[in-house]
Structures are given as C-alpha cells and as structure tokens.
Coordinates of C-alpha atoms in Angstrom, one line a residue:
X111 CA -10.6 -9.7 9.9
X112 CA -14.0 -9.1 11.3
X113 CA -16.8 -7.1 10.9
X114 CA -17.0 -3.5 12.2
X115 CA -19.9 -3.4 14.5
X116 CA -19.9 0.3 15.4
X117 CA -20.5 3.7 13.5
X118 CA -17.7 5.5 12.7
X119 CA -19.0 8.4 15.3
X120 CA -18.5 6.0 17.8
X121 CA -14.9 5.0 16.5
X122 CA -13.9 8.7 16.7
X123 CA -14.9 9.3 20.2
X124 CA -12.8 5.7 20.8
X125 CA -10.0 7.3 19.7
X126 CA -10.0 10.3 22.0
X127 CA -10.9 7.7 24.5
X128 CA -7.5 5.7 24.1
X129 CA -5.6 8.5 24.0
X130 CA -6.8 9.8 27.2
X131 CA -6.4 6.0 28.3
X132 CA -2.7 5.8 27.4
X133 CA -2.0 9.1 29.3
X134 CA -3.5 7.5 32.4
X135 CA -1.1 4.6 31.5
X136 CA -3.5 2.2 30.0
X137 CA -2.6 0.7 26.7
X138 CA -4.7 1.6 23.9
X139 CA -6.7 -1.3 21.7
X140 CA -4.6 -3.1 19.3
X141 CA -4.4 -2.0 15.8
X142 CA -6.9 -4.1 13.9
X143 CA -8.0 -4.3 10.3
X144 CA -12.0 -4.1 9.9
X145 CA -14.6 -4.1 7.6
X146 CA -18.1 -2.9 6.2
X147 CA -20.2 -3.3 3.0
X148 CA -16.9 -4.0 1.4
X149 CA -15.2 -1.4 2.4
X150 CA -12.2 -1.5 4.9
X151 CA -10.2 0.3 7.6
X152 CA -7.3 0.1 9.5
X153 CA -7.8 1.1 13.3
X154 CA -5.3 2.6 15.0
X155 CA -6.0 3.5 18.6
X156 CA -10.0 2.9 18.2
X157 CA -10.7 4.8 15.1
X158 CA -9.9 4.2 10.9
X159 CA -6.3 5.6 10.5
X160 CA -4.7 6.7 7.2
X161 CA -1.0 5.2 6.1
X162 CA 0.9 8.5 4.8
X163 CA 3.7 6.6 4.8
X164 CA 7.1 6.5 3.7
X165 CA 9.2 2.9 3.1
X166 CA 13.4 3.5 3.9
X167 CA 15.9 1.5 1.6
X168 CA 16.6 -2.1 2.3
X169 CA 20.1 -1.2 3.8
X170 CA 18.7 1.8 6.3
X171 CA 17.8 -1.2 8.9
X172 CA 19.8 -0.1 11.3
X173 CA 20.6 1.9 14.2
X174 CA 23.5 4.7 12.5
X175 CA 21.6 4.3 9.3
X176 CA 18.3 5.8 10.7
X177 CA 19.4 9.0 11.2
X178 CA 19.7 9.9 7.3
X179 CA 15.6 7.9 7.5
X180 CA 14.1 10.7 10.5
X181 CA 15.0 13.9 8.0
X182 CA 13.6 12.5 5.2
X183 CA 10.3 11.1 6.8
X184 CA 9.6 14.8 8.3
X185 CA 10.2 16.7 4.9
X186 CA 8.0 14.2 3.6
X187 CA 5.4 14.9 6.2
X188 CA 4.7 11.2 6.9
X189 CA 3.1 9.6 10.0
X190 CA 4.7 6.1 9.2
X191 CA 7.6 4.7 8.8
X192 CA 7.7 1.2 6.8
X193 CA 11.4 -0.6 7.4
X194 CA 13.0 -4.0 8.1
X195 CA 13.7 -6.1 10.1
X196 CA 16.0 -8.8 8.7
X197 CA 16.5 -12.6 10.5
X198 CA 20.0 -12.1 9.9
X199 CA 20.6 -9.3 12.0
X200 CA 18.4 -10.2 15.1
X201 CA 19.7 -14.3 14.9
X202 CA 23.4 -13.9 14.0
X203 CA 24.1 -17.0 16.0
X204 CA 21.8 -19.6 16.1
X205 CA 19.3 -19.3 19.2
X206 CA 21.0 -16.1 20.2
X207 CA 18.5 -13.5 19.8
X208 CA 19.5 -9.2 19.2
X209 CA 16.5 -6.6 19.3
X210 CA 18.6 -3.5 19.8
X211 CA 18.1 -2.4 16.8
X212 CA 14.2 -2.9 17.3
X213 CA 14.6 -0.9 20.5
X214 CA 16.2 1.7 19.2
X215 CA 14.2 2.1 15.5
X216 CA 10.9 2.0 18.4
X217 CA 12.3 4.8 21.0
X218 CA 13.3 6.7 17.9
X219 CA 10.1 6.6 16.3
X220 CA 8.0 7.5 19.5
X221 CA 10.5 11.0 19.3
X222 CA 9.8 11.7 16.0
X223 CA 5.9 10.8 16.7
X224 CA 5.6 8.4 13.6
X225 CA 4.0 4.7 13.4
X226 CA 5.5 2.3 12.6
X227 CA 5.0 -0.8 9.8
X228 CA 7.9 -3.4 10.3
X229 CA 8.9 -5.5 7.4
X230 CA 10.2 -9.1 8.2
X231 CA 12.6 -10.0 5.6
X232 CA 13.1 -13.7 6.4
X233 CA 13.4 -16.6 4.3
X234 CA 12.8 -14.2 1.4
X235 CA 13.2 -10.8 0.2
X236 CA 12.3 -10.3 -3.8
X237 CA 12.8 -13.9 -4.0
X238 CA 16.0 -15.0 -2.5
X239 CA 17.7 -15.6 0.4
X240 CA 19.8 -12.8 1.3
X241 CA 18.4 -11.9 4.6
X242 CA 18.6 -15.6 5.9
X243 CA 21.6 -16.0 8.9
X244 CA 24.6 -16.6 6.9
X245 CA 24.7 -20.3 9.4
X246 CA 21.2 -20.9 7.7
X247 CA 21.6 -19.7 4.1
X248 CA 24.7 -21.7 3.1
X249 CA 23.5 -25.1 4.7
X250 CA 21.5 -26.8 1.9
X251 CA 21.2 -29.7 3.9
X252 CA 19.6 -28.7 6.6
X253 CA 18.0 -25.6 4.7
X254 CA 16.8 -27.0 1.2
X255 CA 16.6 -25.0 -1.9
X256 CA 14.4 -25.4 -4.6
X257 CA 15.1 -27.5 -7.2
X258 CA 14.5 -27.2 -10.9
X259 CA 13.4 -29.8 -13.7
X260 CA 16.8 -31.3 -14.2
X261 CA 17.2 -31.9 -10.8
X262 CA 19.7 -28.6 -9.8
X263 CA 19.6 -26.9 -6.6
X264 CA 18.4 -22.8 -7.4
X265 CA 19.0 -20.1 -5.6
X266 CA 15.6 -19.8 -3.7
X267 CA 14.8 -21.3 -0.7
X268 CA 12.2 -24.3 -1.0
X269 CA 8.8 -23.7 0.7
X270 CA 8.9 -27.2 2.0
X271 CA 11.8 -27.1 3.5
X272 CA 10.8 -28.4 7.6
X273 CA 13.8 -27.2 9.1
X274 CA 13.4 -23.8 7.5
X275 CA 9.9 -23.4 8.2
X276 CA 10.9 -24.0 11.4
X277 CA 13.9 -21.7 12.0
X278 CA 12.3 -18.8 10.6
X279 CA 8.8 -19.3 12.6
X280 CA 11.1 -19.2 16.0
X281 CA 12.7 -16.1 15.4
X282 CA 9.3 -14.1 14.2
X283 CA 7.6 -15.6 17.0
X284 CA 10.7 -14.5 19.0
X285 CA 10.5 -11.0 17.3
X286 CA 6.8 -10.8 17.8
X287 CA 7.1 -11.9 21.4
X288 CA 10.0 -9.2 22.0
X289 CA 7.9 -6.7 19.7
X290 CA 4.8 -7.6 22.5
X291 CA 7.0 -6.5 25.9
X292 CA 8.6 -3.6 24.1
X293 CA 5.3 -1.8 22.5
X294 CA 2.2 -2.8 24.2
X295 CA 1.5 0.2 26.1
X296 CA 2.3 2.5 22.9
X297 CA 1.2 0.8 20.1
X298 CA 4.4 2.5 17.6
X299 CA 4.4 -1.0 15.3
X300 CA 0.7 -1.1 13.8
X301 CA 1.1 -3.7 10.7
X302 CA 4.0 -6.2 10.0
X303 CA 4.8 -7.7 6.8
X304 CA 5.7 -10.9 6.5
X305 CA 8.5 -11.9 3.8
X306 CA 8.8 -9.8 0.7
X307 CA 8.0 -10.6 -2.6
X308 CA 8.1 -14.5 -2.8
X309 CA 8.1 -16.0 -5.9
X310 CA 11.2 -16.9 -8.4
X311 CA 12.3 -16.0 -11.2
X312 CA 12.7 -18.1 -14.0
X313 CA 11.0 -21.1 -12.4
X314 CA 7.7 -22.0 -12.4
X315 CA 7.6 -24.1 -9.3
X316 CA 9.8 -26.2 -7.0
X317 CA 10.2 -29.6 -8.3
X318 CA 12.1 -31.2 -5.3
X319 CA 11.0 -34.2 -4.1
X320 CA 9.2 -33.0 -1.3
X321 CA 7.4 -30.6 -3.3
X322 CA 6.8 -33.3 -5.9
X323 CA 4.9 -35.4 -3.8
X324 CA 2.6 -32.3 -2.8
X325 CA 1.9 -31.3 -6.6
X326 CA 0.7 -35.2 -6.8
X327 CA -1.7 -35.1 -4.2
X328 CA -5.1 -33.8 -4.0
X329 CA -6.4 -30.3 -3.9
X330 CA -7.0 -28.7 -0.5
X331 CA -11.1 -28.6 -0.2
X332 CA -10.5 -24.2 1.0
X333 CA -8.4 -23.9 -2.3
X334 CA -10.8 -25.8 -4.3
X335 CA -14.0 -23.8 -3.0
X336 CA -11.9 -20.0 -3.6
X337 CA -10.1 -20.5 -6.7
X338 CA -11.9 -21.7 -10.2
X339 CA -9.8 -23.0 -13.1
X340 CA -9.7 -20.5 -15.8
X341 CA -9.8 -23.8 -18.4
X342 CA -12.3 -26.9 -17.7
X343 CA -11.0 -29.4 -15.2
X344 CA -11.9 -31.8 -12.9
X345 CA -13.7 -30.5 -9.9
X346 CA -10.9 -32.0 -7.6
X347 CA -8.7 -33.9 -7.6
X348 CA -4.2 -33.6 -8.2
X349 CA -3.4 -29.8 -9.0
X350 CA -2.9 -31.0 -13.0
X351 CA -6.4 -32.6 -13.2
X352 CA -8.1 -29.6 -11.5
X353 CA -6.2 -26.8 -13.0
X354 CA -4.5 -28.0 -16.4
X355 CA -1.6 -25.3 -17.5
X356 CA -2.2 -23.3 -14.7
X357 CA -1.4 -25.7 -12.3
X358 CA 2.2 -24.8 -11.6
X359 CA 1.9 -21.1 -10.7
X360 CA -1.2 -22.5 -8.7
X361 CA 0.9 -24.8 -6.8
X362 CA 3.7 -22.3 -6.5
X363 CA 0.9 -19.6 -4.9
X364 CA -0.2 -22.1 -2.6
X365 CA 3.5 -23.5 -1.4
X366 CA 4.5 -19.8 -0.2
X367 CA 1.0 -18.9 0.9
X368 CA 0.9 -22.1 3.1
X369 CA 4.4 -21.4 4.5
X370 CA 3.3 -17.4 5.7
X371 CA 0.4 -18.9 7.3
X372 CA 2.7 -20.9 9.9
X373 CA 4.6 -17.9 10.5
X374 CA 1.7 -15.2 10.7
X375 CA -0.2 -17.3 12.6
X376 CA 2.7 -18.4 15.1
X377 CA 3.6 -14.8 14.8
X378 CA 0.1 -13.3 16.0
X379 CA -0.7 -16.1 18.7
X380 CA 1.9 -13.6 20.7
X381 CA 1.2 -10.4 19.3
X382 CA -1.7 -10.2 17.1
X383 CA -1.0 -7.2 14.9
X384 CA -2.3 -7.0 11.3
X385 CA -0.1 -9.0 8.8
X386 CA -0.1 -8.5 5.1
X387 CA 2.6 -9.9 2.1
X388 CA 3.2 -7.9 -0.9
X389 CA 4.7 -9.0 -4.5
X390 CA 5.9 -8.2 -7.9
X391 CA 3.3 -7.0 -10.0
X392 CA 1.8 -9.3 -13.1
X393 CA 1.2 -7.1 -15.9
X394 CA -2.5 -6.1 -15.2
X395 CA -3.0 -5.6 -18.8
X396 CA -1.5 -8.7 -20.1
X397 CA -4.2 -11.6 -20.9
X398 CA -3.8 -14.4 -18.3
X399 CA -1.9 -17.3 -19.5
X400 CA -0.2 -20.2 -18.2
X401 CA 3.6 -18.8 -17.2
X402 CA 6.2 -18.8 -19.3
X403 CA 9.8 -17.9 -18.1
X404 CA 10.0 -14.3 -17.8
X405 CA 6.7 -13.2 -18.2
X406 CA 5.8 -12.8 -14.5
X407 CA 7.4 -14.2 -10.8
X408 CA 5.5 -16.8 -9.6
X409 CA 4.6 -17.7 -6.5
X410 CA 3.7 -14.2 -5.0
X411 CA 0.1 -13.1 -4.2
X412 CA -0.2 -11.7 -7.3
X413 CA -3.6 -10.9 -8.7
X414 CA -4.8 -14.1 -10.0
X415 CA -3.8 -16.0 -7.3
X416 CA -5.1 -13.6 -4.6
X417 CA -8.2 -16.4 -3.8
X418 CA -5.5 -19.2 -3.2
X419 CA -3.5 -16.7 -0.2
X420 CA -6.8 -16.3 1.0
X421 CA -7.2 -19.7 0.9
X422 CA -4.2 -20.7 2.2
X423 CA -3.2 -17.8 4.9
X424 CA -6.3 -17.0 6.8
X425 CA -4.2 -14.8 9.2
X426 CA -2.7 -13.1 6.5
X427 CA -5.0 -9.4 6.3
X428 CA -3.7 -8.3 2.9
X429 CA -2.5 -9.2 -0.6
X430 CA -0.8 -5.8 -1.2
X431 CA 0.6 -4.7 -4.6
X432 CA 3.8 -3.1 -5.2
X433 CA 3.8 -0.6 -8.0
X434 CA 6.5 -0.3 -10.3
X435 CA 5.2 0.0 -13.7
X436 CA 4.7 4.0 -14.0
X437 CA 2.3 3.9 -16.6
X438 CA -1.3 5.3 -15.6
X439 CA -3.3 2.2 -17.2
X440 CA -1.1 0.0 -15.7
X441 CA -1.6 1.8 -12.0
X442 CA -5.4 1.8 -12.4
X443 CA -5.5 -1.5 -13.4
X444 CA -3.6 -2.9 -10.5
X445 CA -6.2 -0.6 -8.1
X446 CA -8.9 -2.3 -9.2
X447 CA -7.6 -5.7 -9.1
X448 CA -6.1 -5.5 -5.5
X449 CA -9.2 -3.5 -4.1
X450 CA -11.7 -6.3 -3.4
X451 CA -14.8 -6.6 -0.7
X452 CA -12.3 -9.3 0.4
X453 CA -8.8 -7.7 0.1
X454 CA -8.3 -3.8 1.5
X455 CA -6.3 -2.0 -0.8
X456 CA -3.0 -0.7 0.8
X457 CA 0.2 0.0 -1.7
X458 CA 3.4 -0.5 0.9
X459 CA 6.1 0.2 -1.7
X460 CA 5.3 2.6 -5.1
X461 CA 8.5 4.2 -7.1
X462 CA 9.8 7.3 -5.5
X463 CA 10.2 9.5 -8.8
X464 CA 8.2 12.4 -9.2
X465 CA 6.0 11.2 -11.7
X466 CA 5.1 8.6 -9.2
X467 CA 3.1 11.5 -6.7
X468 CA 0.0 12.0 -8.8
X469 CA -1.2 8.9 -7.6
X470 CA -1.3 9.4 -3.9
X471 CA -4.6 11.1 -5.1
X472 CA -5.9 8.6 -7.1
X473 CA -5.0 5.9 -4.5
X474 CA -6.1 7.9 -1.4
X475 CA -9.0 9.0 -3.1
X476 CA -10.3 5.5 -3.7
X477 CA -10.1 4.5 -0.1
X478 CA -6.8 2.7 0.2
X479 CA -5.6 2.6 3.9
X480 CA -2.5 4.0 2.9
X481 CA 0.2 4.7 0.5
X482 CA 4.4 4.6 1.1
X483 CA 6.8 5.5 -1.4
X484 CA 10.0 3.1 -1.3
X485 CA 13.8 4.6 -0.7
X486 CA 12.4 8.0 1.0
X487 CA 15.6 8.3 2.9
X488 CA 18.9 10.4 2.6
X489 CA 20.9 7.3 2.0
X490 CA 23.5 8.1 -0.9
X491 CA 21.3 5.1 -3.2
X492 CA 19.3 5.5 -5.8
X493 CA 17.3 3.3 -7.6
X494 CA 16.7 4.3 -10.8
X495 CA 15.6 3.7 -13.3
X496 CA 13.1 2.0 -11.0
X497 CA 12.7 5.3 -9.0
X498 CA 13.9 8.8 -8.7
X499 CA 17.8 9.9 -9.8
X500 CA 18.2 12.2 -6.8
X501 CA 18.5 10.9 -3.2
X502 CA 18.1 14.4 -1.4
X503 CA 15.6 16.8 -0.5
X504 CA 14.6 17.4 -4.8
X505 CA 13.7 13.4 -4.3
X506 CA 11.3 14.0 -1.1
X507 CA 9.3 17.0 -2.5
X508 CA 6.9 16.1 -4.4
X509 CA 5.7 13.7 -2.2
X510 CA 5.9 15.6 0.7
X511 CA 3.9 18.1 -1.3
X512 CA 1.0 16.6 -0.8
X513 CA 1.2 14.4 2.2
X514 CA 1.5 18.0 4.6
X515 CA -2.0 18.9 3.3
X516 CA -3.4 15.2 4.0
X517 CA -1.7 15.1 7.3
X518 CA -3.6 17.0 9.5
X519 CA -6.9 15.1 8.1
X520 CA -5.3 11.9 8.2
X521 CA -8.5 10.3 10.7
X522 CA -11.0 12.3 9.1
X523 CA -9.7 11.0 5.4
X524 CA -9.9 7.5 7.1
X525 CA -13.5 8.2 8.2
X526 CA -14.9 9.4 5.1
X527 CA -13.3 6.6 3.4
X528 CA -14.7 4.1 5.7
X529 CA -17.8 5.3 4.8
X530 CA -17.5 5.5 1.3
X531 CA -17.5 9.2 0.7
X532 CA -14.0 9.3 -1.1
X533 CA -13.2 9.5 -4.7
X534 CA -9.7 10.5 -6.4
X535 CA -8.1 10.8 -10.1
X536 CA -4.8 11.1 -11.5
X537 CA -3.7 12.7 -14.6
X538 CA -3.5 10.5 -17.3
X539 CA -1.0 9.7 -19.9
X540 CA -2.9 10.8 -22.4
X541 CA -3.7 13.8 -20.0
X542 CA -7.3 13.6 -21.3
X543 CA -10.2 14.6 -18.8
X544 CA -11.4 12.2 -16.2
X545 CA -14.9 11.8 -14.6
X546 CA -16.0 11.2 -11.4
X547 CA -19.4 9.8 -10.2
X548 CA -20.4 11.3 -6.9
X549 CA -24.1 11.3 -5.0
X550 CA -26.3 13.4 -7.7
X551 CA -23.1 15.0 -9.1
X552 CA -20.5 14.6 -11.5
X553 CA -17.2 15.8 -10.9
X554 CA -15.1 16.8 -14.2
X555 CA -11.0 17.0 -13.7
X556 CA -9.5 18.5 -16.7
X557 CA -5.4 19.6 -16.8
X558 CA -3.4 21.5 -18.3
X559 CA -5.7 24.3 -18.0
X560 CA -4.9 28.4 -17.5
X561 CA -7.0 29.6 -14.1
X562 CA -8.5 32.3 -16.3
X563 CA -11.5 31.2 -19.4
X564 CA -11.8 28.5 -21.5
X565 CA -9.7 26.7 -23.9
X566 CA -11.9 27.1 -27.0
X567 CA -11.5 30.9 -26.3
X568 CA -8.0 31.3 -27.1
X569 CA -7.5 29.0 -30.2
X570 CA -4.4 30.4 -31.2
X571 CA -2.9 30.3 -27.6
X572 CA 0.3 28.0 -27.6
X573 CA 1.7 28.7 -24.3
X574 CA 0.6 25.7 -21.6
X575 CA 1.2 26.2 -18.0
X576 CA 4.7 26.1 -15.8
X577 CA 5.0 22.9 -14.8
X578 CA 2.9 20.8 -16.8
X579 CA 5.8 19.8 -18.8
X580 CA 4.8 16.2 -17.8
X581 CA 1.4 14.2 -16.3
X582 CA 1.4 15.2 -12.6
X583 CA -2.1 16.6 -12.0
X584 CA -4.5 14.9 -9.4
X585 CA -7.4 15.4 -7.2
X586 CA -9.2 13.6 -4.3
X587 CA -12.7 14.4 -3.0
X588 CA -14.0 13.7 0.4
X589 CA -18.5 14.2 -0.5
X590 CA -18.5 15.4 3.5
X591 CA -22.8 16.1 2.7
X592 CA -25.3 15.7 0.1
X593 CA -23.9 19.0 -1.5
X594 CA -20.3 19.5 0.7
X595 CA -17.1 18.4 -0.9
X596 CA -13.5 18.6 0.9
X597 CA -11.2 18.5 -2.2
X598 CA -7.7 18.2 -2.9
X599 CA -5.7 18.9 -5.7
X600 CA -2.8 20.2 -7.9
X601 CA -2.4 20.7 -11.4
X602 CA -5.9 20.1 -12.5
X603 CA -9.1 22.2 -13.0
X604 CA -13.1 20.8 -11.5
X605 CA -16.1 21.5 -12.4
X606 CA -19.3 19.8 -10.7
X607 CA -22.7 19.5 -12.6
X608 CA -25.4 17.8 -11.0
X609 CA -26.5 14.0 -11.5
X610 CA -28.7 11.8 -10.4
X611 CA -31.9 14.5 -8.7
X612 CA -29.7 17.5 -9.7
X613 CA -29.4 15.8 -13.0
X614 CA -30.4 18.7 -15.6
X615 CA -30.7 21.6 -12.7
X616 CA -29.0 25.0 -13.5
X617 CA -26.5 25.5 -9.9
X618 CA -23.8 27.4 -8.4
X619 CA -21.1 27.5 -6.2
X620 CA -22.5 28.4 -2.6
X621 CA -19.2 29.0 -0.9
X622 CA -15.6 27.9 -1.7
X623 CA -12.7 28.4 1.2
X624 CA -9.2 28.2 0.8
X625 CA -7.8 26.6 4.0
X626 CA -6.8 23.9 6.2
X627 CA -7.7 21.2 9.1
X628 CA -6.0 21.7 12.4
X629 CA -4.6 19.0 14.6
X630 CA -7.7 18.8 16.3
X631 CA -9.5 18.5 12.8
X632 CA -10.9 21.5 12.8
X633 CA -11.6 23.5 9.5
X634 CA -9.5 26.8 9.6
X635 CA -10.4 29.0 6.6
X636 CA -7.6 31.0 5.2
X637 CA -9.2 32.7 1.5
X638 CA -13.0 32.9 0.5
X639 CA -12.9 32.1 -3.4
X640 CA -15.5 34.0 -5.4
X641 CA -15.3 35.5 -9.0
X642 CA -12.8 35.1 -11.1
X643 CA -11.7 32.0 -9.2
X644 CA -14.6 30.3 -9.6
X645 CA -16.1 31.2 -13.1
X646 CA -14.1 28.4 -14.6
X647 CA -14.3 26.1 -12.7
X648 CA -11.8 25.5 -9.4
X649 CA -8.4 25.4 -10.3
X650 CA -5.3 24.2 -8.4
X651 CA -1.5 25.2 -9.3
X652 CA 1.3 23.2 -8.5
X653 CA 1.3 23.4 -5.0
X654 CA -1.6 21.8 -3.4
X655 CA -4.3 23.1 -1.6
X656 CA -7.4 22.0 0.5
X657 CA -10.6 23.7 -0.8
X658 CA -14.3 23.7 1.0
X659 CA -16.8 23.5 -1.0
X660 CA -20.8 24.0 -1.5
X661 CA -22.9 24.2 -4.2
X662 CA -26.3 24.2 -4.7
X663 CA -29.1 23.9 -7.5
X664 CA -31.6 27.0 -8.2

C-alpha cells in the first residue's frame, strides 16, 4: 500500500480517462489499494471503487454451476462477484495446469459486466485441507500435517511444511501468471484472496518438530517492534520469554502469516493485484485471554493478532473479518476493531439472512470498501442456521434492496468515503435510537416510528409499523457540503439539529428530493418532500430510498 498522492477530483477524471483508454485498446491501471489520513480506497480503473458485492457458495466454482451464480448476482444488483478458485481443480495432476474454468468464470463476468474478487482456496479453506490435489492431500510425507502435543498427525496441514509451501506457491504463481495474460487489458479480477480462514480448531499450535524448533528460536525483530505482550515479558528473545501464555496463538498467527507472504508475494511478482486473508471471528466482546480449546481458531488474522500479519505479510493489503455472529454489538465491535489507519475495512463474507442487510448501511456508511454477503447464488444449499433458510429469490431480496439504490453511486459513495464524509447506523437490538456526529450537526436515527407525529402523542397507540416485526432499520449519510447530506435509508426516522457553530441555532429543512443518481452520477429528482413529510423528521419505509437534502440555520 502506498500513499495516495492525488485529490480525489483528479482520481475521477482518471477514471473517465481509463475508460476512454481501454476503448482505444489500452489497458487501464491496475487495481490498487491506497491511502490518506487513515482512511483507505480501493482503485479500480483510476478512481476509489465500492465492493457491492455478492460471495457464491463454495461448490458454485465451476463452469455449469455458474449459471444458477449470474441470476442471483443481478437480482441482487451487485457489481462483484467474490468465488473460488480451488488448487484442486486447476492442478489435478501434478504440473498439469487447467484454467478453463478461470476463462470461462472471466468471459462470463465481462457479459454480465461485474468485477470480479477470486478466492484461492489452497492449502486451506476454514482450516483444512479439502481443496488441496487429492495427489497432495493424502501424502503426509511429502505434505506434513500438523502435529499435536502427543505427537499425532491432525487434520491441518503444517505451515512448515517445505514441500507444501512450495507446491502451493507454483500453482498461485501459475494462476496469477495465467490470471496476467487472460485479464490485463480488462481488469475483471480486481482483489484475490489468498487461503481462507487459517487457523485450527482445537489446537493451539503445531507442535511438529519443525515447528518446534521455530517456537524455540528468537523473535523476529518486525514482530517484536508491531506486536506488545499483553503480560510483562522479556523485550526479545524465544516466543515464551517475550509473550508468556500468549505465546502459542502468537506463534500460530505468525506460522500462517509467514506462509501467505511467500505466496502473495510470489503471487504479485507476476500480477500485482491487491491481496487480502480473511478469518473466523474471536468474540469481539470476550476479554482477551490466552486460548483455551474452543474458545476461538487460532492462527487466523484475527483481531489481536492483526499487528503480527502485518508483520509478517507485507504484501498482504488486508486483514478482513468474516461476520457470523448476528448480534449488533458483536457487528459493531468487529467494525471498529478491523477498521484501523493501518488495516482498510472490507467484510468479504457476512451471513446471507435477512437480518443480516441492516448492516450494509452501517458498514458502507463507515467507509468500508465493500461488503459481500456469502451463498448469494440459486444453488439448492442453504446454510442455516449460519445464514438464510431459503435459497431463491425470498433469500436475495433484502439485499438486493438496497444494493440497486447504492449501485448507481457506487464511485461517488467511494469518493465521499475516501474523503471522510460518510457515516452509517444500523438498528440495534435493543432498537434504541442511535446518534451520529456529522460537521456542526448531529444526526438522530430513531425506528419503529409512524411517518405521521410523535410518539409521546399517541400514548395509548399499540399498533407499530408493517414490517418492523424484527431489527432491520438502517441509514447511511454521504455530508456532500457543509449543510448537503445524500442519505439512505429504510425503516428508520432522522432528524438533524445543529452542532458544533450551529450548535443551539433554531433551522430548517431547505429542500428535501426524493430521487436517484444516474449512470453517469448525475442527481435525477423524482418527488420534492415538504410538509407533512418533513415535520417529523425524514422518514423511510421498508423500501429504500435516496433522499437530497439541505438545511439551514435562521
């Protein structure tokens, strides 16, 4: 990653730039990964490009499974498409290399006009080998697993296994190479992950005797200088001296982290596309204490051990959280943790049941560079109770719901957030109102709230609105000027007072329109709101809608 140099103006216009370059048949830059004054961006094509993505099952990788993946990304209104790739199926024989899948999930996706974000599910995916080449997998000679205290072979692969290391490295370098020749000039594939939640269960650490000697050596000096022991230590020295009862999950973060490096770097010496891992959540609430079987996977770039993937994988972009726990605490929680001046905030995978949606506006809103529900496909599979029940179009709504109305501002979302000008809430599980702290005014988001007067008014009114049955209320802001707000929503009711200068000033609404951004990002107004719906503040319904708003003190 490296510093963004330029305004954002100038990004914008280097976007129309490349796209009138790729016409003419000239590629357009590289997708890149940038940042400013802690903030980050993903550029696509010259300019800060939003994820509205969508992640397929695991088995939709490949060519007759994709066409139950293309209906389901366009109900869902996506402009990405996150899917893997798996070692097995483009190295069935050792050395022997098949990309027609590849070739085909790339033309396809240039028809359907969506990105691409290609998941390499090598040596691991959610911890075990299943991906691997069934001639790599089943050789635990050549292809060590870990082993456990007593001395027995487990079912994950070991991080220090050479020949592994090795194996998998050729054929990402050979998919990253292929990747190179096939999408150059089009620039489909903008970010590749690399693995998929790493860790074990159940084990704190490999204990063969390669990884042995490791744990018994000294800490690496870039470890040493990111990560602090959370309990007094030596200041270096063997992982045990330096980090006590933490050592072990230390050691684990570091073995995998160390591994991804070799491929991502390998990897992007051919291609250099933005890389990023992801992992199974910690609980975010949870105090932090030495592991204990069960009470988190190990090994992953989870939270606490973010500073030791930095550490360890330099060309790694991202530490990304999956989010599985649906409870709103937990969500927030694992926002603020993963967001860092140091780490952009992107969430590749999030459950796919309805209660789920709300947080595209709390996650968008807070400048993520994207957001992809997992199993958004037509594929008879469902994952609940981890996700939705249904697999059909009932599934894809909600979603879809509100990615149409971020769609056509997907650059201009990425701008303001680049510049720090976006802000987003969901509804709580306690449904309580939310604040929000904008430049000299404070945004209130209350739910569960009749468009007509206020609550006190109607004491004896036990009716609540359709479709508030459960939490599913959110809104995002975009401040576009010092008193100009785009702002999304459903299911919640704002009000703005003024802060800051306008803290204590009597205002108004100036002018609220109902409407919508073009594909050319142009502001189309469809409804001027006045009266009634504005008198209690603005209030969005179930379906959501794009309000422009101005307000001003008197």
């Amino acid at each position: 990653m490296f510093t963004f140099p330029r305004s954002i103006a100038a990004a914008v216009v280097a976007a129309s730039l490349a796209s009138l370059a790729a016409q003419a048949g000239a590629a357009a830059p590289l997708p890149q990964l940038v940042q400013k004054d802690g903030r980050h961006a993903l550029m696509v094509d010259g300019a800060p490009f939003t994820i509205l993505g969508v992640q397929a099952h695991n088995s939709s990788n490949s060519v007759a499974a994709l066409k139950q993946v293309w209906p389901a990304v366009m109900d869902v209104h996506a402009n990405t498409l996150e899917i893997p790739v798996a070692w097995e199926q483009v190295e069935p024989v050792e050395g022997k290399f098949d990309f027609s899948y590849v070739d085909a999930l790339v033309k396809q996706a240039r028809q359907h006009k969506v990105r691409l974000v290609l998941l390499w599910f090598g040596a691991w995916k959610n911890t075990t080998p299943q991906y691997m080449p069934g001639w790599a997998k089943f050789d635990n000679q050549r292809f060590p697993r870990m082993v456990d205290k007593a001395g027995k072979p487990i079912y994950c692969m070991s991080p220090f296994g050479e020949e592994t290391l090795k194996a998998d490295r050729k054929a990402f370098v050979a998919f990253m190479t292929h990747l190179r020749k096939l999408d150059e000039d089009h620039r489909t594939v903008i970010m590749v992950q690399v693995e998929n939640e790493m860790g074990t269960y159940s084990q704190a650490r490999d204990y063969g005797a390669k990884a042995e000697a490791a744990f018994r050596q000294a800490v690496p000096p870039a470890v040493l200088a990111r990560k602090k022991s959370p309990v007094p230590g030596a200041a270096s020295g063997t992982w045990s001296e330096v980090y006590g009862p933490y050592a072990d999950e230390y050691f684990h973060a570091w073995s995998f982290a160390r591994y991804v490096e070799e491929l991502a770097k390998a990897g992007r010496a051919v291609y250099n596309l933005p890389m990023y891992v992801n992992n199974n959540l910690r609980d975010p609430l949870a105090p932090i204490v030495p592991w204990k079987n069960e009470n988190f996977v190990p090994g992953g770039p989870t939270y606490d051990v973010i500073d030791i993937y930095k550490a360890a994988a330099p060309h790694i972009d991202i530490a990304a959280p999956d989010i599985y726990q649906p409870e709103s605490a937990k969500v927030a929680a694992d926002l603020d943790l993963f967001q860092r001046p140091d780490n952009a905030l992107m969430v590749p995978e999030m459950g796919n049941s309805a209660n789920y949606a709300r947080y595209l506006y709390q996650i968008l809103g807070r400048g993520s560079l994207g957001v992809a529900p997992f199993g958004i496909d037509y594929f008879d599979y469902s994952n609940f109770p981890l996700g939705a029940k249904g697999t059909d179009k009932a599934m894809a709504e909600p979603f879809g719901n509100i990615m149409a109305v971020f769609r056509p501002m997907e650059r201009l979302w990425a701008k303001w957030a680049f510049e720090g000008r976006t802000h987003g809430v969901a509804e709580s599980d306690e449904r309580t109102p939310q604040t929000i702290a904008l430049k000299n005014w404070k945004a209130t988001v209350s739910f569960r709230e009749w468009q007509f007067g206020e609550k006190t008014w109607f004491p004896d009114l036990k009716d609540t609105p359709a479709g508030t049955e459960t939490p599913n209320g959110g809104v995002a802001i975009a401040q576009t000027g010092d008193n100009t707000f785009i702002i999304v929503g459903q299911y919640a009711r704002i009000k703005l007072d003024g802060d800051g200068v306008n803290a204590g000033k009597p205002s108004l609404w100036d002018r609220v329109e109902e409407g919508h951004f073009d594909g050319a990002g142009k502001w189309v107004m469809e409804r001027l709101w006045n009266g009634d719906q504005v008198d209690y503040g603005l209030n969005f319904k179930g379906k959501p809608l794009v309000l422009k708003v101005t307000i001003a003190t008197y």
